[in-house]
PDB file of C-alpha atoms in Angstrom:
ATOM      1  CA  UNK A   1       0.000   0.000   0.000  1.00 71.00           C
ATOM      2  CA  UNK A   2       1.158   3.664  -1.181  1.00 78.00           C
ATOM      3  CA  UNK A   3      -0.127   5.806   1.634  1.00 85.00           C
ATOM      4  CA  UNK A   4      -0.553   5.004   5.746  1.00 85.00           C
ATOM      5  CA  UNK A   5      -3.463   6.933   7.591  1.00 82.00           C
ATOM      6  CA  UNK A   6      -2.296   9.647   9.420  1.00 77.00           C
ATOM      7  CA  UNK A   7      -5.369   9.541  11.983  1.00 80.00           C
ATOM      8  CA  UNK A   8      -5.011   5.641  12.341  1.00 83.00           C
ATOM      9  CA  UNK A   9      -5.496   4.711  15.998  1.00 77.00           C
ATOM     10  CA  UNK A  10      -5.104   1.439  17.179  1.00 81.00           C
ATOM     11  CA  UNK A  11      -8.336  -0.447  18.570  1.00 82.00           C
ATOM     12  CA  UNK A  12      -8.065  -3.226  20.765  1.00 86.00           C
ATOM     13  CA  UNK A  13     -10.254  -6.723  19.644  1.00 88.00           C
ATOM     14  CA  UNK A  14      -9.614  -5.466  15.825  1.00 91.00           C
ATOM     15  CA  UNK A  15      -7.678  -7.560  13.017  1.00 93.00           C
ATOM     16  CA  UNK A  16      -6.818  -6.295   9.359  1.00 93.00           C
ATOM     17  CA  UNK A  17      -8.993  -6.763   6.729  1.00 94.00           C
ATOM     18  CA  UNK A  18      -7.751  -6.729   2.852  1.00 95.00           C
ATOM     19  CA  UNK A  19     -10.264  -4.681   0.877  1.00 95.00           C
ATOM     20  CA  UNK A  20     -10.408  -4.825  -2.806  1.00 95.00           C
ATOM     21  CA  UNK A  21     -12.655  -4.300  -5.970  1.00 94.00           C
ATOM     22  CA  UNK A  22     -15.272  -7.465  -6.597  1.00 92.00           C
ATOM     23  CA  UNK A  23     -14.505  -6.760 -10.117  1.00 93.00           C
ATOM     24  CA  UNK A  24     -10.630  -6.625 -10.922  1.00 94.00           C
ATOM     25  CA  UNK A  25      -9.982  -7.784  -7.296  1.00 94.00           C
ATOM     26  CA  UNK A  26      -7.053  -4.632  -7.301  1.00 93.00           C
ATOM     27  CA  UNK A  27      -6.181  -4.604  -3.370  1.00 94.00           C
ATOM     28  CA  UNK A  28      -7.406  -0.927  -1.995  1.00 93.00           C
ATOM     29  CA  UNK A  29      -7.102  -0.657   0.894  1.00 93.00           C
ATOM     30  CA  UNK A  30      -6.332  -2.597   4.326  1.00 95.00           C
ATOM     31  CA  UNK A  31      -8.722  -2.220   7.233  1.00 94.00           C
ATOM     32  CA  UNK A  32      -9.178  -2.737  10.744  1.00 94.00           C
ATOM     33  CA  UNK A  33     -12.426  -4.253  11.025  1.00 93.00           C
ATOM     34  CA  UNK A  34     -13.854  -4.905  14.837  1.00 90.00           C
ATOM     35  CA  UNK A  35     -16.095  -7.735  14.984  1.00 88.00           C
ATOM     36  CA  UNK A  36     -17.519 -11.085  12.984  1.00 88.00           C
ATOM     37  CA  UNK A  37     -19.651 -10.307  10.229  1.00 89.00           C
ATOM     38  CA  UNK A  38     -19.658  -8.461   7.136  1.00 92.00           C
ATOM     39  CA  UNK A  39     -18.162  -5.575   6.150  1.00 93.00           C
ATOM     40  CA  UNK A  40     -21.001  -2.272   5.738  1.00 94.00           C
ATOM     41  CA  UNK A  41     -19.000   0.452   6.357  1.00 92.00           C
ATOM     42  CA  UNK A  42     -15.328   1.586   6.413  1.00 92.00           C
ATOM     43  CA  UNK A  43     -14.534   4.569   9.298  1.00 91.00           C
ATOM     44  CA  UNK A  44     -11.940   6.729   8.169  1.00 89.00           C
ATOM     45  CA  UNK A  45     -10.315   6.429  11.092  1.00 89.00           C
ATOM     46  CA  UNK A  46      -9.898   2.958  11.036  1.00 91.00           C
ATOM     47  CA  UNK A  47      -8.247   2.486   8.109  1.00 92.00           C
ATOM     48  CA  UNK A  48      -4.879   1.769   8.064  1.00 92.00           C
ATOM     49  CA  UNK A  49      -3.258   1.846   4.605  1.00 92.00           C
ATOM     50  CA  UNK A  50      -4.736   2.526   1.378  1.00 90.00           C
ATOM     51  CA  UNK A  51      -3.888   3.173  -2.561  1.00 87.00           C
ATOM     52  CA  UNK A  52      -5.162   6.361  -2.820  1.00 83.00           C
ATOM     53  CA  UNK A  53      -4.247   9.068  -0.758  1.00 81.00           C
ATOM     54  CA  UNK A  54      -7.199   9.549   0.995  1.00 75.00           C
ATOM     55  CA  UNK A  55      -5.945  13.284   2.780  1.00 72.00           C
ATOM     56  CA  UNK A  56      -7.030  14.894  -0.401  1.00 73.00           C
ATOM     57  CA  UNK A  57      -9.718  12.283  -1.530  1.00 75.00           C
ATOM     58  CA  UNK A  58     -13.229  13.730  -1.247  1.00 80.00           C
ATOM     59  CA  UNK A  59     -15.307  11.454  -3.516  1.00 84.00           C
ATOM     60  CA  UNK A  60     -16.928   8.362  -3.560  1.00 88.00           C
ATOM     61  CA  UNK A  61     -14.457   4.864  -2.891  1.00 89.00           C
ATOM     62  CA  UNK A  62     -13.995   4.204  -6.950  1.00 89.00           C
ATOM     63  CA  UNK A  63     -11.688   1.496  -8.102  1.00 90.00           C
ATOM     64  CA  UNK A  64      -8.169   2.870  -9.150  1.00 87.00           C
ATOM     65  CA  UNK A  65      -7.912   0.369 -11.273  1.00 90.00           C
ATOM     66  CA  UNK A  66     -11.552  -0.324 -13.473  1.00 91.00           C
ATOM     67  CA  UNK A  67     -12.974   2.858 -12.193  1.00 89.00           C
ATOM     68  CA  UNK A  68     -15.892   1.322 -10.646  1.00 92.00           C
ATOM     69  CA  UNK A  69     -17.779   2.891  -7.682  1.00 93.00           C
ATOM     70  CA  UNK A  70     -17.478   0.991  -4.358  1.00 92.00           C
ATOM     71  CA  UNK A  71     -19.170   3.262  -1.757  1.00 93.00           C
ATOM     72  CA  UNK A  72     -20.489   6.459  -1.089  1.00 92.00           C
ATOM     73  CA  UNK A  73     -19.436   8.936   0.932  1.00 91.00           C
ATOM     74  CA  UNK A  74     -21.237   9.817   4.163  1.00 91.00           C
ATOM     75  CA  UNK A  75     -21.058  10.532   7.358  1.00 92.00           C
ATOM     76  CA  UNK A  76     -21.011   8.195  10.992  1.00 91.00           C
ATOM     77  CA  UNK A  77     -21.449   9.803  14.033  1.00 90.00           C
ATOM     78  CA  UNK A  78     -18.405  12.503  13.902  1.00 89.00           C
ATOM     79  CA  UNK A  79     -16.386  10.190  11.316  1.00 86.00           C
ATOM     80  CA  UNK A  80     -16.729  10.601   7.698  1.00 87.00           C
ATOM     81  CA  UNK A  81     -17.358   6.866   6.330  1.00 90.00           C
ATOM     82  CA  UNK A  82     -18.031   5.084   3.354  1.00 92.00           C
ATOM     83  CA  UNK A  83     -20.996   3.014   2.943  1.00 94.00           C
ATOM     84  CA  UNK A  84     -20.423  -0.243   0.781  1.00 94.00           C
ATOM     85  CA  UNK A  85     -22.231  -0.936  -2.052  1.00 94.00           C
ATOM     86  CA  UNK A  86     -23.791  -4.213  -1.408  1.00 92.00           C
ATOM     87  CA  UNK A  87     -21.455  -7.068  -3.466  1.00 91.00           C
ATOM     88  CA  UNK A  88     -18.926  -4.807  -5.192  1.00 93.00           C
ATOM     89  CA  UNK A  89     -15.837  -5.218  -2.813  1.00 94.00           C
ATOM     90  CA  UNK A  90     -14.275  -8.459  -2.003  1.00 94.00           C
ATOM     91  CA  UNK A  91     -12.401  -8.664   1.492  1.00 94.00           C
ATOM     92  CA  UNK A  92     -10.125 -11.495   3.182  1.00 94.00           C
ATOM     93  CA  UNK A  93      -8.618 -11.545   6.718  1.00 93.00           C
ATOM     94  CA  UNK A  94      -5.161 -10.517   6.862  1.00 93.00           C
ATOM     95  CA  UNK A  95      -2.308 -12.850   9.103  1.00 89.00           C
ATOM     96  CA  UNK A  96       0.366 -11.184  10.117  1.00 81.00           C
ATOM     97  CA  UNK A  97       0.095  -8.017   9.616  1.00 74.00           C
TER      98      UNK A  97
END
């Protein structure tokens, strides 16, 4: 991954979480994701390294590589988040990381 979150913050009882296009399956970003079950939203806080550089990203989550649109921007409590669109990313547990 090109660029690490500068507002990451480690949360205890999370493990990463590859996130990548359902399409092209290009890798986007990695995730800390908190509990069993599947994946609805991504906090921008808890992501830990991405593609893009998401300091200066205001958009939508669109594929870097096929252009596709993954989520939509919103907002979660405080935290601006992306809601998934419902079977367009493909994720798998991370070991080691």
């Amino acid at each position: 991954m090109k660029y690490k979150n500068p507002i990451y913050k480690k949360k205890r009882g999370t493990f990463p979480l590859e996130v990548s296009c359902g399409h092209c399956r290009t890798p986007l970003l990695i995730y800390a994701k908190g509990s069993n079950g599947k994946l609805i939203k991504l906090q921008y806080p808890r992501i830990i390294a991405s593609q893009m550089d998401l300091e200066n990203y205001e958009g939508h989550l669109m594929c870097t590589n096929c252009g596709r649109k993954l989520a939509t921007r919103g907002v979660y409590g405080e935290n601006v988040t992306h809601w998934i669109v419902r079977g367009k990313v493909y994720t798998r547990k991370l070991q080691g990381y």
